[in-house]
CSV table of C-alpha atoms in Angstrom, one decimal:
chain,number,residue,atom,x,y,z
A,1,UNK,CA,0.0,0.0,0.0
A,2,UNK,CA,1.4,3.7,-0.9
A,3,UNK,CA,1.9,5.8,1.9
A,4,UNK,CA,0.2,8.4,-0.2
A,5,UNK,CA,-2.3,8.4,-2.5
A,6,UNK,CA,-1.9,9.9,-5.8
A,7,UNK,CA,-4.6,12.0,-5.4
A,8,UNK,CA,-3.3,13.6,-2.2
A,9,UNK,CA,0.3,14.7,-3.8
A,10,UNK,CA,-0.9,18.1,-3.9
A,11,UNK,CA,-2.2,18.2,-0.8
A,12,UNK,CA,0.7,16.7,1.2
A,13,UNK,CA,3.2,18.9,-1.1
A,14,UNK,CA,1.5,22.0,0.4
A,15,UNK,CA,1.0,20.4,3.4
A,16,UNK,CA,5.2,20.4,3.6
A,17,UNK,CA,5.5,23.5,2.3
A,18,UNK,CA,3.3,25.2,4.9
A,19,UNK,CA,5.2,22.6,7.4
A,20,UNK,CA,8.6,24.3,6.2
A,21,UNK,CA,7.2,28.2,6.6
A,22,UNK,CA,6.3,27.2,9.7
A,23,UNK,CA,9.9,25.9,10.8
A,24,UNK,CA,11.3,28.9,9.5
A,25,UNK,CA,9.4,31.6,11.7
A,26,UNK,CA,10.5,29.4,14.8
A,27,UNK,CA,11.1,26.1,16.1
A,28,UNK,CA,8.1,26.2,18.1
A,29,UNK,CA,6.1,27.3,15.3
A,30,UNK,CA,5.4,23.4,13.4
A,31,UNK,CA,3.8,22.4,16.6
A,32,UNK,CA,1.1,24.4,16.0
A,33,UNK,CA,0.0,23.7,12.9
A,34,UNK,CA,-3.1,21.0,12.5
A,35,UNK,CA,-2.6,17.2,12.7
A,36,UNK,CA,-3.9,16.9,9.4
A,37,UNK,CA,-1.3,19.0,8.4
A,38,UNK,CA,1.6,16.9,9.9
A,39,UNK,CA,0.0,13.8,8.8
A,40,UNK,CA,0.0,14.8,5.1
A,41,UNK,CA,3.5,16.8,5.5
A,42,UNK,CA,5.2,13.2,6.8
A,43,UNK,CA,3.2,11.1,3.9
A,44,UNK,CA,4.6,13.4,1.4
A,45,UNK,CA,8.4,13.5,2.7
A,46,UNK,CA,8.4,10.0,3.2
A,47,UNK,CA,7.1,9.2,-0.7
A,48,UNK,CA,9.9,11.5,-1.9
A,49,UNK,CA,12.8,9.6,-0.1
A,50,UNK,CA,11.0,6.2,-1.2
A,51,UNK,CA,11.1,8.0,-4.7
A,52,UNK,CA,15.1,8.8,-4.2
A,53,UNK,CA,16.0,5.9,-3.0
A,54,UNK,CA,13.5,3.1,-4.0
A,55,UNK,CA,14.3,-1.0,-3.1
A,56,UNK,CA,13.1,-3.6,0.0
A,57,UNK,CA,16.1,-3.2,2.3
A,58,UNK,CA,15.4,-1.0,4.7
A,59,UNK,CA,11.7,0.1,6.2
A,60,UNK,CA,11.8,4.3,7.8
A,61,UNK,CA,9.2,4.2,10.1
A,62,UNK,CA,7.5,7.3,11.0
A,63,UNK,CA,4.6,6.5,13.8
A,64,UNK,CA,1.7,6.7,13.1
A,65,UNK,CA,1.4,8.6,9.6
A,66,UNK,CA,3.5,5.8,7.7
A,67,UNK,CA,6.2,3.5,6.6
A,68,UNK,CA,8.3,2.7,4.0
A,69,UNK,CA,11.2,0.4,2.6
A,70,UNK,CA,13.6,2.1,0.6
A,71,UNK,CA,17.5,1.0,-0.5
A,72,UNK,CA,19.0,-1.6,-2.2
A,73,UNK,CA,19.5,-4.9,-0.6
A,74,UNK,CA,17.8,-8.0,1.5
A,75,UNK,CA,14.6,-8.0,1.2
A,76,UNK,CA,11.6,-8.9,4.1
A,77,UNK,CA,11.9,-11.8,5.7
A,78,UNK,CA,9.0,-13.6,4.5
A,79,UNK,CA,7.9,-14.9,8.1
A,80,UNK,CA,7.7,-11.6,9.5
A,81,UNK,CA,7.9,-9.2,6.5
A,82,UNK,CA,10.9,-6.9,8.7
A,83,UNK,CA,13.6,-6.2,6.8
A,84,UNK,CA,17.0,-6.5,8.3
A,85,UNK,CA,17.4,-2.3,8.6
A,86,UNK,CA,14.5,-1.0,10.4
A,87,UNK,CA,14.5,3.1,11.0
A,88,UNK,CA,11.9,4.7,13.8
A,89,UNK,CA,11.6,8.1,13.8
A,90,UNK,CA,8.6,10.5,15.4
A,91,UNK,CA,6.9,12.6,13.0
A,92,UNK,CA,9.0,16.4,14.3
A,93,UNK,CA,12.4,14.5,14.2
A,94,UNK,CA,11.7,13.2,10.6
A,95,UNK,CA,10.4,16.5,9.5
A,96,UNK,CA,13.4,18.5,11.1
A,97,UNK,CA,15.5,15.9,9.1
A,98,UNK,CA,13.8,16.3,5.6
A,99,UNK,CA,13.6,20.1,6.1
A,100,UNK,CA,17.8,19.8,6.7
A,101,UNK,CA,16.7,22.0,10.1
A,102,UNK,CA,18.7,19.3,12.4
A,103,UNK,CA,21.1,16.5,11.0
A,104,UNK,CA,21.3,13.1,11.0
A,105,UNK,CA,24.2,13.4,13.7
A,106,UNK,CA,22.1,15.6,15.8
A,107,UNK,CA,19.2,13.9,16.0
A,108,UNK,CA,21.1,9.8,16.3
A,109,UNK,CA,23.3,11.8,19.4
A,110,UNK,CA,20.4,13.4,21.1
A,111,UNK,CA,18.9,9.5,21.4
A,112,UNK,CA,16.0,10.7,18.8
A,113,UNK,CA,16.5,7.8,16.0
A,114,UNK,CA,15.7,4.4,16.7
A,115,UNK,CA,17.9,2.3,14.2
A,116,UNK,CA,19.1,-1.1,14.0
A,117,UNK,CA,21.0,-3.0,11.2
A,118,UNK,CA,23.9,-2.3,8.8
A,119,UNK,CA,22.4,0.5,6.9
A,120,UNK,CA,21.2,3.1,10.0
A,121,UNK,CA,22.1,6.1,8.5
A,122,UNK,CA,20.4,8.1,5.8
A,123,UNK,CA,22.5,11.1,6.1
A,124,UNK,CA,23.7,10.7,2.9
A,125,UNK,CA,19.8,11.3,1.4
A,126,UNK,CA,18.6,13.5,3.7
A,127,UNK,CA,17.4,17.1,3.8
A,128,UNK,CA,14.8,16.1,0.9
């Protein structure tokens, strides 16, 4: 299942945008935007990293607006459908990240990403 539908592109790209603005006025400013808002803002982000870095090897959680596999490599296990690399992030951490307002290093130090397996880093992709 997509993480977005196609017919709610639009809506989740202006839902980042207006995400983004917000982040820019002040850090406090994102939290008060609508759920709806953040809900569509992460769906969006997370189809454009799936769309920059598309394969079954590693799944970027982002609880509870969606999840992804992205990246080459070992696929799901086909008992319990988990790839080996599993990424958990909470909807302001991954937005910070995709915005480029906090690095990858920032967030992993400050105990904000939950990662396990080989590939646990996507600095390298990251801001969108």
């Amino acid at each position: 299942m997509p993480v977005i539908r196609d017919q709610d592109l639009a809506k989740g790209e202006r839902a980042w945008n207006q995400w983004r603005e917000a982040a820019e006025q002040s850090a406090d400013a994102p939290t008060q935007l609508p759920r709806p808002v953040w809900a569509m803002a992460v769906r969006y982000t997370l189809f454009l990293l799936e769309r920059k870095a598309p394969g079954p090897g590693v799944e970027v959680r982002v609880a509870p607006w969606g999840a992804i596999k992205i990246l080459d490599g070992p696929a799901s296990d086909p008992h319990n459908l988990t790839p080996p690399d599993v990424i958990e992030l909470d909807p302001d951490v991954w937005l910070r990240l995709a915005a480029g307002v906090t690095t990858w290093a920032q967030e992993k130090d400050a105990g904000h990403i939950s990662a396990v397996g080989e590939r646990d880093d996507l600095s390298a992709l990251l801001p969108l």
